[in-house]
Structures are given as C-alpha cells and as structure tokens.
Coordinates of C-alpha atoms in Angstrom, one line a residue:
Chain A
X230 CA 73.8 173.9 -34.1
X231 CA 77.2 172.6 -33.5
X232 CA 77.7 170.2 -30.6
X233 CA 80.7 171.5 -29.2
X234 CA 81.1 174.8 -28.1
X235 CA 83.8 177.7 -29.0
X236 CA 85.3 177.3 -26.1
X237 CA 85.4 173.7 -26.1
X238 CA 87.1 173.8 -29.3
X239 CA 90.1 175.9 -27.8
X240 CA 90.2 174.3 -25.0
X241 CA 91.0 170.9 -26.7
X242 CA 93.3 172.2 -29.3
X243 CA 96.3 172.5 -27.4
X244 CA 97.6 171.5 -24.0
X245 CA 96.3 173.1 -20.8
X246 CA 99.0 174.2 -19.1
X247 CA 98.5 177.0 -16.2
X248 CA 94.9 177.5 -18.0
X249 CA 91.9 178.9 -15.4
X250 CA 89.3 176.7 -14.7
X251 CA 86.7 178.8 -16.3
X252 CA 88.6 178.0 -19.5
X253 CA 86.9 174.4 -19.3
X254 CA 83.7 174.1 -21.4
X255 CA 80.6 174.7 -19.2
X256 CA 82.7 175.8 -16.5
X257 CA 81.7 179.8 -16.2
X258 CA 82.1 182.2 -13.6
X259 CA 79.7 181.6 -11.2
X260 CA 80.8 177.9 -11.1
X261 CA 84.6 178.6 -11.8
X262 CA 84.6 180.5 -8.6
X263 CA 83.2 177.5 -6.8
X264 CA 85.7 175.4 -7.7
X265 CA 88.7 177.8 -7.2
X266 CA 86.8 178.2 -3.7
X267 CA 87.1 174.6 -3.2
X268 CA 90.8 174.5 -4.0
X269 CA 90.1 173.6 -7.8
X270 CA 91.7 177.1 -9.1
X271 CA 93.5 175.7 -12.1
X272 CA 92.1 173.4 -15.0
X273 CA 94.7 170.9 -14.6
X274 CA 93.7 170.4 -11.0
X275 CA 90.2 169.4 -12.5
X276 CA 91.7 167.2 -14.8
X277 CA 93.5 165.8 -11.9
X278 CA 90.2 164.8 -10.3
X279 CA 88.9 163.7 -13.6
X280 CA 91.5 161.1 -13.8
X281 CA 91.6 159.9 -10.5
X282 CA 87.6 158.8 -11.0
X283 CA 88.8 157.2 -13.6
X284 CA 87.7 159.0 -16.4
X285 CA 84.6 157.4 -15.9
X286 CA 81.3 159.9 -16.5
X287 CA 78.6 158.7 -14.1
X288 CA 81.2 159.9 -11.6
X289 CA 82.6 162.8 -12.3
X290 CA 79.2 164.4 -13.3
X291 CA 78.2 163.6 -9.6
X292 CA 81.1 165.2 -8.3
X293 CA 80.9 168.1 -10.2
X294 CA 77.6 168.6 -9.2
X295 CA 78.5 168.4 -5.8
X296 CA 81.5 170.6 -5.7
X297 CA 80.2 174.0 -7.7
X298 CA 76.4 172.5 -8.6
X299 CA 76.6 172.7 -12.1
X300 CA 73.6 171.4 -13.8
X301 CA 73.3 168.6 -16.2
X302 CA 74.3 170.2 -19.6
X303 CA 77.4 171.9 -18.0
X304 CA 78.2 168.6 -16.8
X305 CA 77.9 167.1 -19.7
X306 CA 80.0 170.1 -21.9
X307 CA 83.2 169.9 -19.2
X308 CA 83.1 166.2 -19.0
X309 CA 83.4 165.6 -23.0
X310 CA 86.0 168.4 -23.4
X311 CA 88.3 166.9 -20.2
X312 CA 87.7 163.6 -22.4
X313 CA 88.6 164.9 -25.8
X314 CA 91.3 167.0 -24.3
X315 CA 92.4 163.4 -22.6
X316 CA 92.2 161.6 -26.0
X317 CA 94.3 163.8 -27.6
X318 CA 97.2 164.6 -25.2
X319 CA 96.8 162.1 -22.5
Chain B
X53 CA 78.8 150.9 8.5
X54 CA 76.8 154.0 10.5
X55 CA 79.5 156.4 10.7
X56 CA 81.1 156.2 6.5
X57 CA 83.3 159.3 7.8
X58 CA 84.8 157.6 10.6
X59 CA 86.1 154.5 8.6
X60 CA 89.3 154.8 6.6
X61 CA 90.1 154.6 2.8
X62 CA 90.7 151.0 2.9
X63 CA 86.9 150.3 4.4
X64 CA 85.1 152.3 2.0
X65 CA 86.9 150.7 -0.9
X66 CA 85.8 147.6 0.3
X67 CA 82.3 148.9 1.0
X68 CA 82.1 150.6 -2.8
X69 CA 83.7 147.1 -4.4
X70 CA 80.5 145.1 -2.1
X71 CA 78.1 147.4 -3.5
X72 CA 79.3 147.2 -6.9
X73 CA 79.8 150.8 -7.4
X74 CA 82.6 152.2 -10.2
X75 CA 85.2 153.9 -8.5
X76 CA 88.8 155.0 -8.7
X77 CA 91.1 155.9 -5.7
X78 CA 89.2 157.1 -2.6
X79 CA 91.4 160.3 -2.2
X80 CA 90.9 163.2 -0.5
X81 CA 89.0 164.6 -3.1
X82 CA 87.1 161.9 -3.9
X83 CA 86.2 160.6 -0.3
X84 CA 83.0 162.9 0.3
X85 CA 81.9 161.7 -3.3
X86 CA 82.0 157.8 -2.5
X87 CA 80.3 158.5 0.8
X88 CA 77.6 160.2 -0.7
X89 CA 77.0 157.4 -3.2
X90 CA 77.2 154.5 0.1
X91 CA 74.9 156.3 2.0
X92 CA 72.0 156.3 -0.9
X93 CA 72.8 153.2 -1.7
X94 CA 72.0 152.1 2.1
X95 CA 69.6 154.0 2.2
X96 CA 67.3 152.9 -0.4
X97 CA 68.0 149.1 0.8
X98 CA 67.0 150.3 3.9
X99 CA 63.4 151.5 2.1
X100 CA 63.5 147.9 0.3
X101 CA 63.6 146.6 3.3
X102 CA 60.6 148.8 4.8
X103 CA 58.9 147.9 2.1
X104 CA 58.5 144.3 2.2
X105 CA 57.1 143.8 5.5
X106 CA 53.7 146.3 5.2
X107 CA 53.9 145.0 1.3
X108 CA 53.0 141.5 2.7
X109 CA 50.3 142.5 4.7
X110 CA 48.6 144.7 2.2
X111 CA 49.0 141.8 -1.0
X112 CA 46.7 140.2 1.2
X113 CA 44.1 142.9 1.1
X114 CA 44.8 142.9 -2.6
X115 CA 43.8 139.3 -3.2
X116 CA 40.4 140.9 -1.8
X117 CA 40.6 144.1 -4.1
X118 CA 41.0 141.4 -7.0
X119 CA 37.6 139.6 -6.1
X120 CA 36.1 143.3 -6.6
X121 CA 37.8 144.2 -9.7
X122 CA 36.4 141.3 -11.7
X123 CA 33.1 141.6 -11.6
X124 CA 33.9 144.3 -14.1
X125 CA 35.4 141.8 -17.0
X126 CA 32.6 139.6 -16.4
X127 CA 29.7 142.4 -16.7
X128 CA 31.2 143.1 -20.2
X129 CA 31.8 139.7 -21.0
X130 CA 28.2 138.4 -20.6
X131 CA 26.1 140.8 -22.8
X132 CA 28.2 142.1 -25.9
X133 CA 31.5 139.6 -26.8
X134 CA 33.7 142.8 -25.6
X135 CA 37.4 141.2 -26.1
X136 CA 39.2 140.7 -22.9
X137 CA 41.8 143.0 -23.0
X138 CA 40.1 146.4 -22.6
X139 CA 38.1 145.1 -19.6
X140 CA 41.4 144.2 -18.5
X141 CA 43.4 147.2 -19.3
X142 CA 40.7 149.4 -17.3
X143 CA 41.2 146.6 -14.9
X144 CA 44.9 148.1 -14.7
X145 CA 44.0 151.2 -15.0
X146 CA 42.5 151.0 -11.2
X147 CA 44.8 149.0 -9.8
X148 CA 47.9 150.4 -12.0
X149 CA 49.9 147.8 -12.0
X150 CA 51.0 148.5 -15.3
X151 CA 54.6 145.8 -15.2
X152 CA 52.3 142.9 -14.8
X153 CA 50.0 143.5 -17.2
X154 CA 51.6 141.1 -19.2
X155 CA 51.0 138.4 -16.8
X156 CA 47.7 139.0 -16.1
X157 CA 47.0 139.0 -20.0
X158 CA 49.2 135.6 -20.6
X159 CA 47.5 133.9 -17.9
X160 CA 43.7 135.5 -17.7
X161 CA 43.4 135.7 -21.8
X162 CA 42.8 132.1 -22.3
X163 CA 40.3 131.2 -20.2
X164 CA 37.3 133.6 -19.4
X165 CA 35.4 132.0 -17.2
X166 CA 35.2 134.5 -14.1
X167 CA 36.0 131.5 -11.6
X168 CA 38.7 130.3 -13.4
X169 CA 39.8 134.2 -13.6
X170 CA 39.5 134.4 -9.7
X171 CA 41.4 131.5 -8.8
X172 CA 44.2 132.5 -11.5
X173 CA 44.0 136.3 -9.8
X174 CA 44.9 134.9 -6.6
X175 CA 48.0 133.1 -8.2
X176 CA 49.0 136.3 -10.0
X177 CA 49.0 138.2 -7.3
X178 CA 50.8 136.5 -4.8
X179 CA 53.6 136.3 -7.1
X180 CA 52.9 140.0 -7.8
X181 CA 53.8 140.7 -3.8
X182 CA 57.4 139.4 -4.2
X183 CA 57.2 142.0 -7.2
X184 CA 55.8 144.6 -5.1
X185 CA 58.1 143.8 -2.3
X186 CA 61.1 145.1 -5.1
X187 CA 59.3 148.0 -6.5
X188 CA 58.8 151.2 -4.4
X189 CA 56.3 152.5 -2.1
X190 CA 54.2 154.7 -4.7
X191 CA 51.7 152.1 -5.0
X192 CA 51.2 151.5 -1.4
X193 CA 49.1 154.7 -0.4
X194 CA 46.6 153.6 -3.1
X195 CA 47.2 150.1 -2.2
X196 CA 45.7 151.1 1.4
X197 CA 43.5 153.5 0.3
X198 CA 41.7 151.4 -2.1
X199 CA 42.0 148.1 0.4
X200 CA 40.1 149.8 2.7
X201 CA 37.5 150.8 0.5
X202 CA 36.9 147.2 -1.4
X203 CA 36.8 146.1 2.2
X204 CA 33.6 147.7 2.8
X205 CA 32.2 147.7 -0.8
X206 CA 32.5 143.9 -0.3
X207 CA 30.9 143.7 2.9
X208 CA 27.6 146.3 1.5
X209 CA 26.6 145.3 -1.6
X210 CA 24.8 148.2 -2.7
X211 CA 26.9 151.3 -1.9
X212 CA 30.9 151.4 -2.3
X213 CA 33.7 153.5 -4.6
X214 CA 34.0 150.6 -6.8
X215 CA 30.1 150.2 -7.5
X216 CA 29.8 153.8 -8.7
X217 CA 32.0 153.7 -11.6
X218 CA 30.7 150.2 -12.0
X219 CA 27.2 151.7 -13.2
X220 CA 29.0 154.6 -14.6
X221 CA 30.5 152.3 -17.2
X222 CA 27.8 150.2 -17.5
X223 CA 25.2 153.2 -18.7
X224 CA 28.6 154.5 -20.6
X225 CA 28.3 151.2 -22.9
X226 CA 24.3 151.6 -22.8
X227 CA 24.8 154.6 -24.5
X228 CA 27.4 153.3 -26.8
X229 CA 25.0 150.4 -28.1
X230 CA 21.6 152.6 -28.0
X231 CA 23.4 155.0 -30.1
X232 CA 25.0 152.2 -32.8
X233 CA 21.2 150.9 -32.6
X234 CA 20.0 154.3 -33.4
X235 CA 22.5 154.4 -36.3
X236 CA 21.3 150.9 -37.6
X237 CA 17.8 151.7 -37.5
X238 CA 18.7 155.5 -39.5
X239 CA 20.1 153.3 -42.1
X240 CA 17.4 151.0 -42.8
X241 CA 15.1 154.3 -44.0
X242 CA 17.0 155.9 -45.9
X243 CA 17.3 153.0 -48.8
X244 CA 13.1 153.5 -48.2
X245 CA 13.2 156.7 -49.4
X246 CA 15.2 156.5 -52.3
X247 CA 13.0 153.4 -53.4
X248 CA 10.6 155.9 -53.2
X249 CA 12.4 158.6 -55.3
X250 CA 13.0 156.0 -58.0
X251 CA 9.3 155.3 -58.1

C-alpha cells in the first residue's frame, strides 16, 4: 500500500496555480466545501494559511480541524502534500 | 486575560510567547486558532490549580489507606518467603499508583520489616502528594472513595472492603500450597509403585 495517494502525487508534481481546494490530498468534497464556505475556495489560499503557521504541523492540523473538521488521517494526507508541494516549489 | 477576543494581536502574541506555544503571525485567520489553544491552556492550569488544594487534604487520608494496605505484604511475608514485589504490585494494583511504583520498590525492597515499611510509606507518600498535586484528577474519586472506606475498616476490625479480599487472597494462596502439597505427596507414590512393578 503506497503512502501517498493518487492525488497527492498530482498535486505535488507541478505548481498549484488557480487549483480547487478539493485538489489537496484528503481535502474532498464534503470538507472542500467547508473550507470554500469559510473563504478558503482556492488551494493556494490554503497554502497561504499553511505558511503563515509556519509550516509547522501541530498547528495547522488543529486548524484544519477546526475550520472543515477533517479527521486525523485527512489531516495528516493535506498537511504532507502542502509540505512536499512546499519543498519542491517553495 | 478573561476576554482573549477583546485583546489585540500584540497581547495574544505575548500571551502565546509566555505560554510557550509555536506560533506564526496571529492573523485574521489564525486569531480564532491561538485563542482556542490559550483558553485550554488556561484552562487546564486552572484544573492544576483545583487540584492541589483537595489533593492535600486527601494525601492525608492516604497516609491512613497506606497503614491498611500493608498488612497485606506482611501476611505474605510471614508464612511462605513470597518475594516482595508481587505483594507489592497487588499493593499497586489497589491503590494504582502505577508512576511511583518504582519508588515504592527502590525504597520498600530493601528492608521488609513492616515498621520500617510503615514509616518509609509515610515518607513516600508525602512526596507522592506533590506528584499527585501535578497529575490529574482520575485518581481522586477513588482516592475518596477508598479513604472513606479504610477509615472505617480501620476503626472496625472485623468487617471492612479491604478485609474481604484480604481473606479472599489469603484462602486463594491456601489453595495454591494445599494443592502443590497435594502434588508433592502424588509424587512420593508413584516411585512406590513402580518399586513394586520391578519386584
């Protein structure tokens, strides 16, 4: 069983650019529509929030479960594909 | 400190940097996050701090539980040479106190004299109250529960909740020696009989 999802592999292959939010990994509907509820409608905008914690997990878990209630392993999946997508192009 | 919404960006940083919690920027976005995190944080020092004065009261009702719990080490000491440390682990078992186990072990282990054990007790567990005053309240209902009941087993001898499983154990390790006794003496007639089958 491979680690990183299909869609985390595409999602970290090339920039983001004007990419949904449900193109992050673990990010799906139900929860994509949270966040675009929130004011989080583009991936970017995520990533925005992402860098302003500082990249650092611990938070950005937390405030992703706050904002859509995603649960653990989707925390997990969009957090290490912001961070390889960071690694690479950042 | 009672209203985190009310105080600016500037405040909260401050409050996040004297609570040592990672943080970036407190943003819009990330202002209802940080508040979040200060407001568990206070709260749980405000539990700590709950917790320390009933904590000191009820360490002294467990110097008292301690005077009841030993009589069970000494029971097993005297008849078979049972080693120390399963007395003493049921002895944690009751009281489940399972971080200072390793105290109680270092300190009771060497000598087994049951005075010596008392007095030692005593020692061990009023250090174990600053312990107590740090961990949370989960051992506190049983602390009460079971002060209240060594309080009256100690002042009736006969009938109490610690006496019962007292005897329960003791006719538990009745059993256990009539039963190696009954294998002892199985053994010694069987070599009879095969003398027998050789004559």
């Amino acid at each position: 069983m491979s680690s990183t999802s299909q869609k985390h592999k595409e999602f970290v292959a090339e920039p983001m650019g004007e990419k949904p939010v449900t193109a992050l990994a673990g990010i799906g509907e139900a929860l994509g529509g949270r966040l675009e509820s929130k004011g989080f409608d583009k991936a970017y905008v995520v990533l925005g929030q992402f860098l302003v914690l500082k990249k650092e997990e611990e938070l950005f878990r937390d405030w992703l479960k706050d904002t859509c209630g995603a649960n653990s392993k989707q925390q997990k999946d969009c957090f290490s594909c912001l961070k390889e997508w960071c690694d690479s192009f950042l | 400190m009672s209203n985190l919404s009310s105080m600016s960006d500037q405040e909260l940083t401050s409050l996040l940097d004297q609570y040592n919690i990672k943080h970036g920027p407190v943003v819009g976005t990330t202002r209802k996050l940080y508040e979040k995190k200060l407001l568990d944080i206070m709260s749980k020092e405000k539990k700590q701090g709950n917790v320390k004065k009933p904590s000191s009261d009820k360490t002294y009702y467990r110097e008292e539980e301690t005077e009841t719990f030993f009589p069970h080490p000494v029971h097993y000491n005297a008849p078979v040479s049972f080693s120390d440390s399963p007395a003493l682990c049921k002895l944690h078992k009751f009281s489940d106190k399972r971080p200072f186990a390793d105290s109680d072990d270092s300190t009771a282990t060497p000598k087994s004299s049951s005075p010596g054990l008392f007095s030692r007790s005593r020692q061990i567990y009023s250090t174990e109250a600053t312990y107590r005053n740090v961990s949370q309240s989960n051992p506190s209902p049983l602390t009460s529960s079971t002060a209240s009941a060594s309080r009256s087993a100690q002042e009736k001898a006969p009938q109490g909740t610690r006496y019962i499983p007292l005897w329960f154990q003791f006719l538990v390790f009745l059993m256990f020696a009539g039963f190696l006794y009954y294998i002892f003496t199985s053994m010694e007639t069987p070599p009879k009989k095969h003398f027998e089958i050789k004559n």
